PDB file of C-alpha atoms in Angstrom:
ATOM      1  CA  MET X   1     -53.785 -18.957  39.276  1.00 77.00           C
ATOM      2  CA  CYS X   2     -51.664 -16.126  37.878  1.00 93.00           C
ATOM      3  CA  GLY X   3     -53.056 -12.646  37.281  1.00 96.00           C
ATOM      4  CA  ILE X   4     -52.581 -10.807  33.997  1.00 97.00           C
ATOM      5  CA  VAL X   5     -53.492  -7.315  32.809  1.00 98.00           C
ATOM      6  CA  GLY X   6     -53.160  -5.273  29.654  1.00 98.00           C
ATOM      7  CA  LEU X   7     -53.973  -1.719  28.655  1.00 98.00           C
ATOM      8  CA  PHE X   8     -53.983  -0.248  25.133  1.00 98.00           C
ATOM      9  CA  LEU X   9     -54.566   3.493  24.982  1.00 98.00           C
ATOM     10  CA  LYS X  10     -56.476   5.086  22.130  1.00 98.00           C
ATOM     11  CA  ASP X  11     -56.518   8.551  23.722  1.00 98.00           C
ATOM     12  CA  LYS X  12     -53.107  10.254  23.748  1.00 97.00           C
ATOM     13  CA  ALA X  13     -54.228  12.389  26.693  1.00 98.00           C
ATOM     14  CA  LEU X  14     -54.004   9.277  28.886  1.00 98.00           C
ATOM     15  CA  GLU X  15     -50.430   8.378  27.927  1.00 98.00           C
ATOM     16  CA  PRO X  16     -48.839  10.193  30.925  1.00 98.00           C
ATOM     17  CA  GLN X  17     -51.007   7.990  33.179  1.00 98.00           C
ATOM     18  CA  LEU X  18     -50.214   4.620  31.597  1.00 98.00           C
ATOM     19  CA  GLY X  19     -47.776   3.478  34.287  1.00 98.00           C
ATOM     20  CA  SER X  20     -50.090   4.522  37.093  1.00 98.00           C
ATOM     21  CA  MET X  21     -53.161   2.907  35.548  1.00 98.00           C
ATOM     22  CA  LEU X  22     -51.428  -0.352  34.697  1.00 98.00           C
ATOM     23  CA  SER X  23     -49.831  -0.528  38.152  1.00 98.00           C
ATOM     24  CA  GLN X  24     -53.189  -0.159  39.876  1.00 98.00           C
ATOM     25  CA  MET X  25     -54.667  -2.878  37.680  1.00 98.00           C
ATOM     26  CA  LEU X  26     -51.890  -5.319  38.515  1.00 98.00           C
ATOM     27  CA  ILE X  27     -51.780  -4.572  42.252  1.00 98.00           C
ATOM     28  CA  SER X  28     -55.495  -5.346  42.479  1.00 98.00           C
ATOM     29  CA  LEU X  29     -54.702  -8.945  41.424  1.00 97.00           C
ATOM     30  CA  SER X  30     -51.872  -9.509  43.913  1.00 96.00           C
ATOM     31  CA  ASP X  31     -53.573 -12.453  45.588  1.00 94.00           C
ATOM     32  CA  ARG X  32     -53.575 -14.347  42.290  1.00 95.00           C
ATOM     33  CA  GLY X  33     -49.776 -14.600  42.338  1.00 87.00           C
ATOM     34  CA  PRO X  34     -47.480 -13.970  45.325  1.00 86.00           C
ATOM     35  CA  ASP X  35     -44.227 -15.200  43.784  1.00 91.00           C
ATOM     36  CA  SER X  36     -43.085 -12.585  41.280  1.00 93.00           C
ATOM     37  CA  ALA X  37     -44.408  -9.784  39.111  1.00 96.00           C
ATOM     38  CA  GLY X  38     -43.514  -7.809  36.040  1.00 97.00           C
ATOM     39  CA  ILE X  39     -44.635  -5.045  33.704  1.00 98.00           C
ATOM     40  CA  ALA X  40     -43.785  -4.073  30.118  1.00 98.00           C
ATOM     41  CA  ILE X  41     -44.295  -0.438  29.131  1.00 98.00           C
ATOM     42  CA  TYR X  42     -44.333   0.716  25.508  1.00 98.00           C
ATOM     43  CA  GLY X  43     -43.144   4.315  25.396  1.00 96.00           C
ATOM     44  CA  ALA X  44     -42.939   6.910  22.664  1.00 88.00           C
ATOM     45  CA  PRO X  45     -40.640   5.987  19.755  1.00 85.00           C
ATOM     46  CA  SER X  46     -37.494   7.909  18.879  1.00 83.00           C
ATOM     47  CA  ARG X  47     -35.966   7.816  15.404  1.00 81.00           C
ATOM     48  CA  ASN X  48     -32.413   7.795  16.690  1.00 91.00           C
ATOM     49  CA  GLU X  49     -32.661   5.598  19.762  1.00 95.00           C
ATOM     50  CA  ALA X  50     -33.224   1.961  20.681  1.00 97.00           C
ATOM     51  CA  LYS X  51     -33.303   0.427  24.170  1.00 97.00           C
ATOM     52  CA  ILE X  52     -32.204  -2.703  25.973  1.00 98.00           C
ATOM     53  CA  THR X  53     -33.542  -3.448  29.457  1.00 98.00           C
ATOM     54  CA  ILE X  54     -31.013  -5.432  31.482  1.00 98.00           C
ATOM     55  CA  GLN X  55     -31.053  -7.031  34.941  1.00 98.00           C
ATOM     56  CA  SER X  56     -28.391  -8.079  37.427  1.00 97.00           C
ATOM     57  CA  ALA X  57     -28.523  -9.836  40.791  1.00 95.00           C
ATOM     58  CA  LYS X  58     -25.469  -7.711  41.693  1.00 97.00           C
ATOM     59  CA  PRO X  59     -26.187  -4.350  40.061  1.00 97.00           C
ATOM     60  CA  GLU X  60     -23.562  -2.365  41.954  1.00 97.00           C
ATOM     61  CA  ARG X  61     -20.889  -4.646  40.553  1.00 97.00           C
ATOM     62  CA  ASP X  62     -22.255  -5.251  37.071  1.00 98.00           C
ATOM     63  CA  PHE X  63     -23.502  -1.757  36.208  1.00 98.00           C
ATOM     64  CA  ARG X  64     -20.410   0.069  37.493  1.00 97.00           C
ATOM     65  CA  GLY X  65     -18.383   1.332  34.538  1.00 98.00           C
ATOM     66  CA  LEU X  66     -20.554  -0.476  31.991  1.00 98.00           C
ATOM     67  CA  GLU X  67     -21.585   2.688  30.132  1.00 98.00           C
ATOM     68  CA  ALA X  68     -18.023   3.613  29.175  1.00 98.00           C
ATOM     69  CA  GLU X  69     -16.980   0.039  28.450  1.00 98.00           C
ATOM     70  CA  LEU X  70     -19.971  -0.604  26.246  1.00 98.00           C
ATOM     71  CA  ALA X  71     -19.564   2.654  24.319  1.00 98.00           C
ATOM     72  CA  LYS X  72     -15.959   1.720  23.632  1.00 98.00           C
ATOM     73  CA  ALA X  73     -16.860  -1.825  22.593  1.00 98.00           C
ATOM     74  CA  ILE X  74     -19.416  -0.737  19.986  1.00 98.00           C
ATOM     75  CA  ALA X  75     -17.710   2.577  19.090  1.00 98.00           C
ATOM     76  CA  THR X  76     -20.973   4.463  19.594  1.00 97.00           C
ATOM     77  CA  PRO X  77     -22.316   6.685  22.394  1.00 97.00           C
ATOM     78  CA  VAL X  78     -24.321   4.835  25.049  1.00 97.00           C
ATOM     79  CA  THR X  79     -26.341   5.972  28.053  1.00 97.00           C
ATOM     80  CA  ILE X  80     -27.419   3.750  30.930  1.00 98.00           C
ATOM     81  CA  ALA X  81     -30.168   4.651  33.402  1.00 97.00           C
ATOM     82  CA  VAL X  82     -30.147   2.395  36.472  1.00 98.00           C
ATOM     83  CA  LYS X  83     -33.347   1.452  38.303  1.00 97.00           C
ATOM     84  CA  SER X  84     -32.548  -0.857  41.210  1.00 97.00           C
ATOM     85  CA  THR X  85     -31.643  -4.289  39.770  1.00 97.00           C
ATOM     86  CA  HIS X  86     -32.514  -3.178  36.230  1.00 98.00           C
ATOM     87  CA  ALA X  87     -31.070  -0.636  33.842  1.00 98.00           C
ATOM     88  CA  VAL X  88     -32.088   0.746  30.462  1.00 98.00           C
ATOM     89  CA  VAL X  89     -29.312   0.953  27.889  1.00 98.00           C
ATOM     90  CA  ARG X  90     -29.870   3.457  25.080  1.00 97.00           C
ATOM     91  CA  THR X  91     -27.933   3.595  21.829  1.00 97.00           C
ATOM     92  CA  THR X  92     -28.579   3.939  18.091  1.00 97.00           C
ATOM     93  CA  PRO X  93     -30.920   1.397  16.449  1.00 96.00           C
ATOM     94  CA  ALA X  94     -28.172   0.258  14.069  1.00 96.00           C
ATOM     95  CA  LYS X  95     -26.033  -0.833  17.024  1.00 97.00           C
ATOM     96  CA  ILE X  96     -28.662  -2.593  19.131  1.00 96.00           C
ATOM     97  CA  ASP X  97     -27.668  -6.165  18.214  1.00 96.00           C
ATOM     98  CA  GLU X  98     -23.980  -5.383  18.605  1.00 98.00           C
ATOM     99  CA  ALA X  99     -24.695  -3.813  21.986  1.00 98.00           C
ATOM    100  CA  ARG X 100     -26.553  -6.929  23.173  1.00 97.00           C
ATOM    101  CA  GLU X 101     -23.591  -9.123  22.239  1.00 97.00           C
ATOM    102  CA  ALA X 102     -21.133  -6.740  23.889  1.00 98.00           C
ATOM    103  CA  ILE X 103     -23.133  -6.636  27.146  1.00 98.00           C
ATOM    104  CA  GLN X 104     -23.037 -10.427  27.355  1.00 97.00           C
ATOM    105  CA  ALA X 105     -19.303 -10.449  26.687  1.00 98.00           C
ATOM    106  CA  LEU X 106     -18.496  -7.653  29.129  1.00 98.00           C
ATOM    107  CA  ARG X 107     -20.861  -8.781  31.922  1.00 98.00           C
ATOM    108  CA  PRO X 108     -21.776 -12.487  31.552  1.00 97.00           C
ATOM    109  CA  ASP X 109     -24.023 -12.397  34.633  1.00 96.00           C
ATOM    110  CA  ILE X 110     -26.303  -9.687  33.230  1.00 97.00           C
ATOM    111  CA  ARG X 111     -29.615 -10.865  31.785  1.00 96.00           C
ATOM    112  CA  ILE X 112     -31.465  -9.203  28.914  1.00 96.00           C
ATOM    113  CA  MET X 113     -35.102  -8.508  29.830  1.00 97.00           C
ATOM    114  CA  GLY X 114     -36.093  -7.103  26.453  1.00 97.00           C
ATOM    115  CA  ALA X 115     -34.998  -4.833  23.634  1.00 97.00           C
ATOM    116  CA  GLY X 116     -36.454  -2.722  20.867  1.00 97.00           C
ATOM    117  CA  ASP X 117     -37.334   0.813  19.898  1.00 97.00           C
ATOM    118  CA  VAL X 118     -39.911   1.452  22.622  1.00 97.00           C
ATOM    119  CA  VAL X 119     -40.340  -1.374  25.166  1.00 98.00           C
ATOM    120  CA  GLU X 120     -39.002  -1.457  28.713  1.00 98.00           C
ATOM    121  CA  ILE X 121     -39.520  -4.568  30.879  1.00 98.00           C
ATOM    122  CA  TYR X 122     -39.211  -4.714  34.651  1.00 98.00           C
ATOM    123  CA  LYS X 123     -39.716  -7.931  36.617  1.00 96.00           C
ATOM    124  CA  GLU X 124     -38.581  -9.334  39.932  1.00 95.00           C
ATOM    125  CA  VAL X 125     -39.492 -11.769  42.676  1.00 94.00           C
ATOM    126  CA  GLY X 126     -42.131 -10.285  44.983  1.00 93.00           C
ATOM    127  CA  LEU X 127     -45.639  -8.888  44.985  1.00 94.00           C
ATOM    128  CA  PRO X 128     -46.784  -6.372  42.335  1.00 96.00           C
ATOM    129  CA  GLU X 129     -46.747  -3.369  44.662  1.00 97.00           C
ATOM    130  CA  ALA X 130     -43.139  -4.033  45.647  1.00 96.00           C
ATOM    131  CA  VAL X 131     -42.117  -4.373  42.002  1.00 96.00           C
ATOM    132  CA  VAL X 132     -44.047  -1.245  40.995  1.00 97.00           C
ATOM    133  CA  ASP X 133     -42.422   0.775  43.793  1.00 97.00           C
ATOM    134  CA  ARG X 134     -38.964  -0.628  43.153  1.00 97.00           C
ATOM    135  CA  PHE X 135     -38.937   0.517  39.527  1.00 97.00           C
ATOM    136  CA  ASP X 136     -41.126   3.631  39.865  1.00 97.00           C
ATOM    137  CA  VAL X 137     -43.526   2.224  37.279  1.00 98.00           C
ATOM    138  CA  ARG X 138     -46.325   4.623  38.239  1.00 98.00           C
ATOM    139  CA  SER X 139     -44.391   7.555  36.753  1.00 97.00           C
ATOM    140  CA  MET X 140     -43.840   5.894  33.381  1.00 98.00           C
ATOM    141  CA  THR X 141     -45.628   7.095  30.250  1.00 98.00           C
ATOM    142  CA  GLY X 142     -46.541   5.251  27.097  1.00 98.00           C
ATOM    143  CA  THR X 143     -49.101   3.983  24.622  1.00 98.00           C
ATOM    144  CA  HIS X 144     -49.758   0.467  25.946  1.00 98.00           C
ATOM    145  CA  GLY X 145     -48.469  -2.116  28.377  1.00 98.00           C
ATOM    146  CA  ILE X 146     -48.996  -5.542  29.919  1.00 98.00           C
ATOM    147  CA  GLY X 147     -48.380  -6.979  33.376  1.00 98.00           C
ATOM    148  CA  HIS X 148     -48.323 -10.256  35.295  1.00 97.00           C
ATOM    149  CA  THR X 149     -48.314 -11.534  38.864  1.00 96.00           C
ATOM    150  CA  ARG X 150     -47.186 -15.138  39.112  1.00 91.00           C
ATOM    151  CA  MET X 151     -48.053 -18.235  41.074  1.00 80.00           C
ATOM    152  CA  ALA X 152     -45.354 -20.708  40.023  1.00 71.00           C
ATOM    153  CA  THR X 153     -46.555 -24.217  39.207  1.00 66.00           C
ATOM    154  CA  GLU X 154     -43.954 -25.801  36.932  1.00 62.00           C
ATOM    155  CA  SER X 155     -40.685 -23.908  37.339  1.00 63.00           C
ATOM    156  CA  ALA X 156     -38.601 -22.115  39.944  1.00 71.00           C
ATOM    157  CA  VAL X 157     -39.446 -18.751  41.471  1.00 77.00           C
ATOM    158  CA  THR X 158     -36.734 -16.565  39.951  1.00 83.00           C
ATOM    159  CA  THR X 159     -36.444 -13.213  38.216  1.00 89.00           C
ATOM    160  CA  MET X 160     -35.923 -14.943  34.875  1.00 87.00           C
ATOM    161  CA  GLY X 161     -38.988 -17.105  35.483  1.00 86.00           C
ATOM    162  CA  ALA X 162     -41.189 -14.053  35.977  1.00 92.00           C
ATOM    163  CA  HIS X 163     -43.319 -12.629  33.170  1.00 95.00           C
ATOM    164  CA  PRO X 164     -43.364 -10.834  30.735  1.00 97.00           C
ATOM    165  CA  PHE X 165     -41.162 -12.920  28.442  1.00 96.00           C
ATOM    166  CA  SER X 166     -39.581 -11.184  25.474  1.00 97.00           C
ATOM    167  CA  THR X 167     -38.043 -13.135  22.586  1.00 96.00           C
ATOM    168  CA  GLY X 168     -38.166 -10.555  19.807  1.00 95.00           C
ATOM    169  CA  ALA X 169     -37.706  -6.837  19.309  1.00 96.00           C
ATOM    170  CA  ASP X 170     -40.508  -4.922  21.036  1.00 97.00           C
ATOM    171  CA  GLN X 171     -42.390  -8.205  21.577  1.00 97.00           C
ATOM    172  CA  CYS X 172     -43.467  -9.680  24.903  1.00 97.00           C
ATOM    173  CA  LEU X 173     -46.075 -12.006  26.356  1.00 97.00           C
ATOM    174  CA  VAL X 174     -47.777 -12.793  29.667  1.00 97.00           C
ATOM    175  CA  HIS X 175     -49.615 -16.043  30.277  1.00 95.00           C
ATOM    176  CA  ASN X 176     -52.072 -17.657  32.647  1.00 95.00           C
ATOM    177  CA  GLY X 177     -52.215 -21.420  32.222  1.00 94.00           C
ATOM    178  CA  SER X 178     -49.990 -24.349  31.344  1.00 93.00           C
ATOM    179  CA  LEU X 179     -48.759 -25.729  28.011  1.00 95.00           C
ATOM    180  CA  SER X 180     -48.451 -29.492  27.619  1.00 95.00           C
ATOM    181  CA  ASN X 181     -46.367 -29.588  24.422  1.00 97.00           C
ATOM    182  CA  HIS X 182     -43.862 -26.862  25.214  1.00 96.00           C
ATOM    183  CA  ASN X 183     -40.855 -29.204  25.154  1.00 96.00           C
ATOM    184  CA  ASN X 184     -41.628 -30.346  21.602  1.00 97.00           C
ATOM    185  CA  VAL X 185     -42.244 -26.772  20.434  1.00 98.00           C
ATOM    186  CA  ARG X 186     -39.023 -25.636  22.118  1.00 97.00           C
ATOM    187  CA  ARG X 187     -37.014 -28.240  20.213  1.00 97.00           C
ATOM    188  CA  GLU X 188     -38.565 -27.142  16.915  1.00 96.00           C
ATOM    189  CA  LEU X 189     -37.802 -23.488  17.636  1.00 97.00           C
ATOM    190  CA  ILE X 190     -34.211 -24.270  18.649  1.00 97.00           C
ATOM    191  CA  ARG X 191     -33.764 -25.941  15.258  1.00 96.00           C
ATOM    192  CA  GLU X 192     -34.914 -22.649  13.718  1.00 94.00           C
ATOM    193  CA  GLY X 193     -32.233 -20.794  15.679  1.00 93.00           C
ATOM    194  CA  MET X 194     -34.218 -19.510  18.659  1.00 93.00           C
ATOM    195  CA  THR X 195     -32.477 -19.456  22.035  1.00 91.00           C
ATOM    196  CA  PHE X 196     -34.000 -19.824  25.503  1.00 94.00           C
ATOM    197  CA  GLU X 197     -33.060 -18.516  28.943  1.00 89.00           C
ATOM    198  CA  THR X 198     -35.378 -20.712  31.031  1.00 91.00           C
ATOM    199  CA  GLU X 199     -37.394 -23.924  31.059  1.00 89.00           C
ATOM    200  CA  ASN X 200     -40.615 -21.930  31.433  1.00 91.00           C
ATOM    201  CA  ASP X 201     -43.453 -22.855  29.072  1.00 94.00           C
ATOM    202  CA  THR X 202     -44.379 -19.183  28.688  1.00 94.00           C
ATOM    203  CA  GLU X 203     -41.006 -18.401  27.122  1.00 95.00           C
ATOM    204  CA  VAL X 204     -41.818 -21.048  24.505  1.00 97.00           C
ATOM    205  CA  ALA X 205     -45.124 -19.328  23.721  1.00 97.00           C
ATOM    206  CA  ALA X 206     -43.339 -15.982  23.346  1.00 97.00           C
ATOM    207  CA  ALA X 207     -40.705 -17.534  21.072  1.00 97.00           C
ATOM    208  CA  TYR X 208     -43.412 -19.217  18.991  1.00 98.00           C
ATOM    209  CA  LEU X 209     -45.055 -15.844  18.309  1.00 97.00           C
ATOM    210  CA  SER X 210     -41.693 -14.221  17.526  1.00 96.00           C
ATOM    211  CA  SER X 211     -40.943 -17.002  15.061  1.00 96.00           C
ATOM    212  CA  GLN X 212     -44.327 -16.663  13.379  1.00 96.00           C
ATOM    213  CA  MET X 213     -43.957 -12.892  13.007  1.00 93.00           C
ATOM    214  CA  ALA X 214     -40.386 -13.300  11.735  1.00 93.00           C
ATOM    215  CA  HIS X 215     -41.911 -15.390   8.948  1.00 93.00           C
ATOM    216  CA  GLY X 216     -44.129 -12.493   7.904  1.00 94.00           C
ATOM    217  CA  LYS X 217     -47.295 -12.975   9.935  1.00 93.00           C
ATOM    218  CA  ASN X 218     -48.860 -10.088  11.791  1.00 90.00           C
ATOM    219  CA  LEU X 219     -49.774 -10.360  15.464  1.00 89.00           C
ATOM    220  CA  GLY X 220     -53.317 -11.506  14.782  1.00 90.00           C
ATOM    221  CA  GLU X 221     -52.190 -14.252  12.414  1.00 94.00           C
ATOM    222  CA  ALA X 222     -49.501 -15.419  14.843  1.00 95.00           C
ATOM    223  CA  LEU X 223     -52.049 -15.614  17.658  1.00 95.00           C
ATOM    224  CA  GLU X 224     -54.334 -17.681  15.410  1.00 96.00           C
ATOM    225  CA  GLY X 225     -51.494 -20.183  15.075  1.00 96.00           C
ATOM    226  CA  THR X 226     -51.354 -20.786  18.822  1.00 97.00           C
ATOM    227  CA  LEU X 227     -54.793 -22.387  18.658  1.00 97.00           C
ATOM    228  CA  SER X 228     -53.547 -25.238  16.478  1.00 96.00           C
ATOM    229  CA  ASP X 229     -49.860 -25.450  17.414  1.00 97.00           C
ATOM    230  CA  LEU X 230     -49.889 -25.030  21.219  1.00 97.00           C
ATOM    231  CA  ASP X 231     -51.622 -27.553  23.482  1.00 97.00           C
ATOM    232  CA  GLY X 232     -52.870 -26.865  26.982  1.00 95.00           C
ATOM    233  CA  PHE X 233     -54.843 -24.271  28.887  1.00 94.00           C
ATOM    234  CA  PHE X 234     -53.847 -20.697  28.197  1.00 96.00           C
ATOM    235  CA  THR X 235     -54.785 -17.080  28.094  1.00 97.00           C
ATOM    236  CA  PHE X 236     -52.129 -14.961  26.376  1.00 97.00           C
ATOM    237  CA  VAL X 237     -51.856 -11.181  26.425  1.00 98.00           C
ATOM    238  CA  VAL X 238     -49.218  -9.933  23.996  1.00 97.00           C
ATOM    239  CA  GLY X 239     -47.536  -6.640  23.255  1.00 97.00           C
ATOM    240  CA  THR X 240     -45.739  -5.532  20.105  1.00 95.00           C
ATOM    241  CA  LYS X 241     -44.339  -2.155  19.072  1.00 95.00           C
ATOM    242  CA  ASN X 242     -47.694  -0.999  17.724  1.00 93.00           C
ATOM    243  CA  GLY X 243     -50.129  -3.568  19.006  1.00 91.00           C
ATOM    244  CA  PHE X 244     -51.865  -5.436  21.768  1.00 93.00           C
ATOM    245  CA  GLY X 245     -53.470  -8.860  21.455  1.00 96.00           C
ATOM    246  CA  VAL X 246     -55.420 -11.435  23.462  1.00 97.00           C
ATOM    247  CA  VAL X 247     -56.263 -15.082  22.826  1.00 98.00           C
ATOM    248  CA  ARG X 248     -57.719 -17.896  24.954  1.00 98.00           C
ATOM    249  CA  ASP X 249     -57.515 -21.623  24.246  1.00 97.00           C
ATOM    250  CA  PRO X 250     -60.637 -23.438  22.941  1.00 96.00           C
ATOM    251  CA  ILE X 251     -61.719 -24.567  26.417  1.00 95.00           C
ATOM    252  CA  ALA X 252     -61.044 -21.171  28.031  1.00 95.00           C
ATOM    253  CA  CYS X 253     -61.088 -22.277  31.651  1.00 93.00           C
ATOM    254  CA  LYS X 254     -58.816 -19.422  32.758  1.00 95.00           C
ATOM    255  CA  PRO X 255     -60.760 -16.299  33.770  1.00 95.00           C
ATOM    256  CA  ALA X 256     -60.652 -13.209  31.572  1.00 98.00           C
ATOM    257  CA  VAL X 257     -62.573  -9.980  31.088  1.00 98.00           C
ATOM    258  CA  MET X 258     -62.164  -7.083  28.678  1.00 98.00           C
ATOM    259  CA  ALA X 259     -63.438  -3.527  28.465  1.00 98.00           C
ATOM    260  CA  GLU X 260     -63.393  -0.987  25.640  1.00 98.00           C
ATOM    261  CA  THR X 261     -64.182   2.720  25.479  1.00 98.00           C
ATOM    262  CA  ASP X 262     -63.237   5.512  23.098  1.00 98.00           C
ATOM    263  CA  GLN X 263     -60.138   6.016  25.279  1.00 98.00           C
ATOM    264  CA  TYR X 264     -58.727   2.517  25.771  1.00 98.00           C
ATOM    265  CA  VAL X 265     -58.969  -1.259  25.557  1.00 98.00           C
ATOM    266  CA  ALA X 266     -58.265  -3.097  28.823  1.00 98.00           C
ATOM    267  CA  PHE X 267     -57.805  -6.723  29.868  1.00 98.00           C
ATOM    268  CA  GLY X 268     -57.854  -8.289  33.329  1.00 98.00           C
ATOM    269  CA  SER X 269     -58.003 -11.774  34.762  1.00 98.00           C
ATOM    270  CA  GLU X 270     -60.863 -10.461  36.898  1.00 98.00           C
ATOM    271  CA  TYR X 271     -63.176  -7.458  36.643  1.00 98.00           C
ATOM    272  CA  ARG X 272     -61.750  -5.933  39.823  1.00 98.00           C
ATOM    273  CA  ALA X 273     -58.598  -5.080  37.810  1.00 98.00           C
ATOM    274  CA  LEU X 274     -60.673  -2.705  35.675  1.00 98.00           C
ATOM    275  CA  THR X 275     -62.814  -0.956  38.282  1.00 98.00           C
ATOM    276  CA  LYS X 276     -60.572   2.116  38.721  1.00 97.00           C
ATOM    277  CA  LEU X 277     -60.209   2.860  34.994  1.00 98.00           C
ATOM    278  CA  PRO X 278     -61.763   6.138  33.776  1.00 97.00           C
ATOM    279  CA  GLY X 279     -65.198   5.716  32.236  1.00 97.00           C
ATOM    280  CA  ILE X 280     -65.428   2.031  33.151  1.00 98.00           C
ATOM    281  CA  ASP X 281     -69.108   2.414  34.110  1.00 97.00           C
ATOM    282  CA  ASN X 282     -69.914   3.233  30.471  1.00 97.00           C
ATOM    283  CA  ALA X 283     -67.478   0.789  28.877  1.00 98.00           C
ATOM    284  CA  ARG X 284     -68.409  -2.183  26.753  1.00 98.00           C
ATOM    285  CA  VAL X 285     -67.415  -5.075  29.025  1.00 98.00           C
ATOM    286  CA  TRP X 286     -67.287  -8.690  27.869  1.00 98.00           C
ATOM    287  CA  GLU X 287     -65.648 -12.041  28.397  1.00 98.00           C
ATOM    288  CA  PRO X 288     -63.368 -12.845  25.453  1.00 98.00           C
ATOM    289  CA  GLU X 289     -64.603 -15.855  23.529  1.00 98.00           C
ATOM    290  CA  PRO X 290     -62.685 -19.155  23.455  1.00 97.00           C
ATOM    291  CA  ALA X 291     -60.414 -19.728  20.439  1.00 97.00           C
ATOM    292  CA  THR X 292     -60.919 -16.132  19.309  1.00 97.00           C
ATOM    293  CA  VAL X 293     -58.167 -13.626  18.587  1.00 97.00           C
ATOM    294  CA  TYR X 294     -58.557  -9.990  19.620  1.00 97.00           C
ATOM    295  CA  PHE X 295     -55.965  -7.431  18.654  1.00 93.00           C
ATOM    296  CA  TRP X 296     -55.609  -3.696  18.219  1.00 95.00           C
ATOM    297  CA  GLU X 297     -52.858  -1.659  16.573  1.00 92.00           C
ATOM    298  CA  HIS X 298     -51.959   2.009  16.526  1.00 90.00           C
TER     299      HIS X 298
END
């Protein structure tokens, strides 16, 4: 009974409020998932900068001195901004893959939450409000974002088991439901060269989409593929660098509602997640159809 939310802004005037709006949406669904919570925020792009969000169970130990060590290892300037158990590493786009490898070599206990030109991902064990406060999400700005509050059913309650899952640059996914063929799909993706951090079925769904887009499909086409290649009950909300997508399985037993105005497109597991959005009284509100892909891009 997890809770998921998504918000795609059309109106640039709302971008300073993205973190606040998305936080309120997620907190309203706290009772749908008491175990862990997470949010992905897509900020403004920079031509000369890429980001890696990292996490450590022992941040005082693992983050101390990492900035200088990492800059030396990749021979490129690096900045690191620490937020509680997470930190955002910034360097040049050309060095992002090298920086990921160097982080793992220098600090084997650090986990990569996500990487890309614009995305930052924050997730931890606990209720949404605690996670939002811990990482000061309300103050964050951006163009779109997704969030999740989890009720674990098939895997352990851990930071790495929390959503969103990111398996590609500027890509991430949140999920309500359960996949029945995730082990078979995982094996196929491993043969393609994908790697996995957890046994969570949602990570498999994220990796599936990353694989499809790596083969040249756009987000909408990749989401179409889930309807034939993934078995089970699912509602996926997905973020990419420029886009936001939603798909439900053909039975669509997991609750979902969407709203669209001239200013935004919003998704929530329940309507109460949308009630505080500006102009919601005049929005077009609907339940997304089963086996139907919805996606928007900037």
